[in-house]
Amino acid sequence: SEQEAKCQEHGRFAATGLKLSHNQLADLDGWSRVLPALMTKWDRLQWVDLSFNRLPVIPAELLDLPLRVLYLQTNAITSLGEVAKLQAVSKTLKTLALHGNPVSRLKDYRCRCVYWIPSLRTLDFGSLTDSERATYQRVGKEIQDREDAKKPKVVVEERRF
């Protein structure tokens, strides 16, 4: 059909979205070999659904994509450090879903998400108002400044002989 012709090029699909939810995935090993074989322009993916898997981390393979929508709800992500990785896609990411992961129950979860990804408009299927985003940006900066102040300062002395 005409639609199939538009969707396939040389036996590969032309798409900007990929749904791999409900697959019990624990990692994305082989992603860089499989996707080019299945899809044309896979490096232009804007929408990825990896929800309802077993991912313990945010896969590094996602961080080079021009993502606008990322669904990772109900996985096994526990660390805010994993969420911080999404700063790599912070210019394009508009929608993020992480609820159902242990990380989403942490105290500063929402604030950190919005602070690290200022382009977000929707978090866990709820719209973020301008007022919320401004508050989260301010509070997120305060939290980051406190954490930075706790880090040991390294002093390098230059010695001349």
XYZ file of C-alpha atoms in Angstrom:
161
model
C 0.000 0.000 0.000
C 0.963 3.654 -0.270
C 1.321 3.938 3.505
C 3.674 0.975 3.630
C 5.775 2.604 0.917
C 6.017 5.759 3.020
C 6.902 3.744 6.120
C 9.556 1.548 4.600
C 12.754 2.282 2.784
C 14.942 -0.628 1.673
C 13.106 -2.948 4.063
C 13.590 -0.570 6.994
C 11.038 1.625 8.719
C 11.154 5.426 8.596
C 9.865 6.590 11.976
C 10.499 9.212 14.621
C 9.067 7.101 17.435
C 9.820 3.731 18.952
C 7.702 1.715 21.394
C 9.500 -1.000 23.338
C 7.273 -1.059 26.411
C 6.273 -4.206 28.302
C 9.296 -6.228 27.169
C 11.133 -7.038 30.420
C 14.215 -5.209 29.079
C 16.996 -4.788 31.636
C 19.341 -2.962 29.235
C 19.628 -1.854 25.622
C 22.543 -4.086 24.633
C 22.662 -4.365 20.868
C 20.648 -1.159 20.330
C 23.333 0.327 18.067
C 23.314 -2.789 15.835
C 19.598 -3.529 15.752
C 18.085 -0.079 15.197
C 20.041 0.785 12.036
C 18.986 -2.582 10.589
C 15.298 -1.883 11.322
C 14.993 1.866 10.857
C 16.219 4.610 8.593
C 17.320 7.757 10.383
C 16.978 6.023 13.763
C 19.329 8.628 15.211
C 16.512 11.154 14.761
C 14.131 9.425 17.165
C 12.052 11.997 19.025
C 9.653 9.718 20.889
C 10.750 6.615 22.824
C 8.577 4.449 25.069
C 10.551 2.084 27.286
C 7.922 1.906 30.017
C 7.081 -1.239 31.965
C 10.488 -2.844 31.598
C 13.223 -3.597 34.152
C 15.724 -0.858 33.322
C 17.798 0.095 36.416
C 19.437 3.054 34.644
C 18.613 5.563 31.942
C 20.301 4.016 28.907
C 23.207 6.071 27.564
C 22.001 5.224 24.045
C 19.120 7.671 24.528
C 21.297 10.649 25.393
C 22.428 11.379 21.836
C 18.915 11.465 20.391
C 16.827 14.609 19.767
C 14.185 13.310 22.186
C 10.995 15.281 22.743
C 9.087 12.516 24.570
C 10.558 9.834 26.834
C 8.435 7.285 28.673
C 10.360 5.320 31.291
C 7.614 4.783 33.852
C 7.522 1.581 35.866
C 11.141 0.490 35.525
C 13.768 0.063 38.277
C 15.505 3.477 38.245
C 16.500 4.406 41.824
C 18.970 7.294 41.609
C 18.580 11.027 41.015
C 22.012 10.746 39.398
C 20.333 8.780 36.622
C 17.793 11.564 36.108
C 20.655 14.070 35.974
C 21.926 12.260 32.848
C 18.903 13.661 30.997
C 20.573 17.065 31.013
C 22.122 15.790 27.778
C 18.689 16.075 26.096
C 17.488 19.085 28.078
C 17.223 21.345 25.024
C 14.651 19.139 23.275
C 12.870 17.027 25.912
C 9.330 18.267 26.581
C 7.636 15.210 28.090
C 9.106 12.805 30.633
C 7.454 9.973 32.549
C 9.388 8.284 35.342
C 6.612 7.554 37.858
C 6.517 4.000 39.123
C 10.311 4.011 39.500
C 11.781 4.170 43.012
C 13.437 7.491 42.080
C 10.035 9.153 41.696
C 9.403 8.729 45.429
C 12.512 10.696 46.465
C 12.026 14.052 48.184
C 13.349 16.425 45.523
C 12.438 14.316 42.478
C 10.056 16.730 40.692
C 12.164 19.769 41.511
C 15.347 18.116 40.228
C 13.695 16.941 37.010
C 12.526 20.442 36.157
C 15.795 22.053 37.264
C 17.924 19.693 35.173
C 15.543 19.703 32.192
C 14.151 23.258 31.956
C 12.454 22.493 28.621
C 9.996 20.073 30.311
C 6.327 20.911 29.895
C 4.905 17.594 31.123
C 6.238 15.417 33.940
C 4.634 12.081 34.784
C 1.611 12.912 32.604
C 0.905 16.161 34.459
C 1.367 19.570 32.845
C 3.859 21.923 34.474
C 2.667 25.500 34.861
C 5.018 28.427 34.286
C 4.770 29.175 38.011
C 5.752 25.590 38.958
C 8.676 25.619 36.559
C 9.920 28.954 37.940
C 9.650 27.689 41.526
C 11.361 24.398 40.723
C 14.151 26.247 38.905
C 14.749 28.511 41.925
C 14.586 25.716 44.507
C 16.639 23.391 42.301
C 19.392 25.987 42.074
C 19.359 26.403 45.869
C 19.682 22.636 46.340
C 22.500 22.442 43.786
C 24.323 25.368 45.414
C 24.076 23.668 48.839
C 25.424 20.425 47.417
C 28.258 22.220 45.622
C 29.201 24.007 48.869
C 29.530 20.617 50.640
C 31.979 19.265 48.078
C 35.615 19.412 49.139
C 37.554 22.137 47.448
C 40.730 21.042 45.727
C 43.644 23.415 46.052
C 46.532 22.950 43.668
C 49.817 24.514 44.618
C 52.431 25.207 42.053
C 55.966 24.619 43.220
C 58.989 25.845 41.394
C 62.342 24.227 41.823
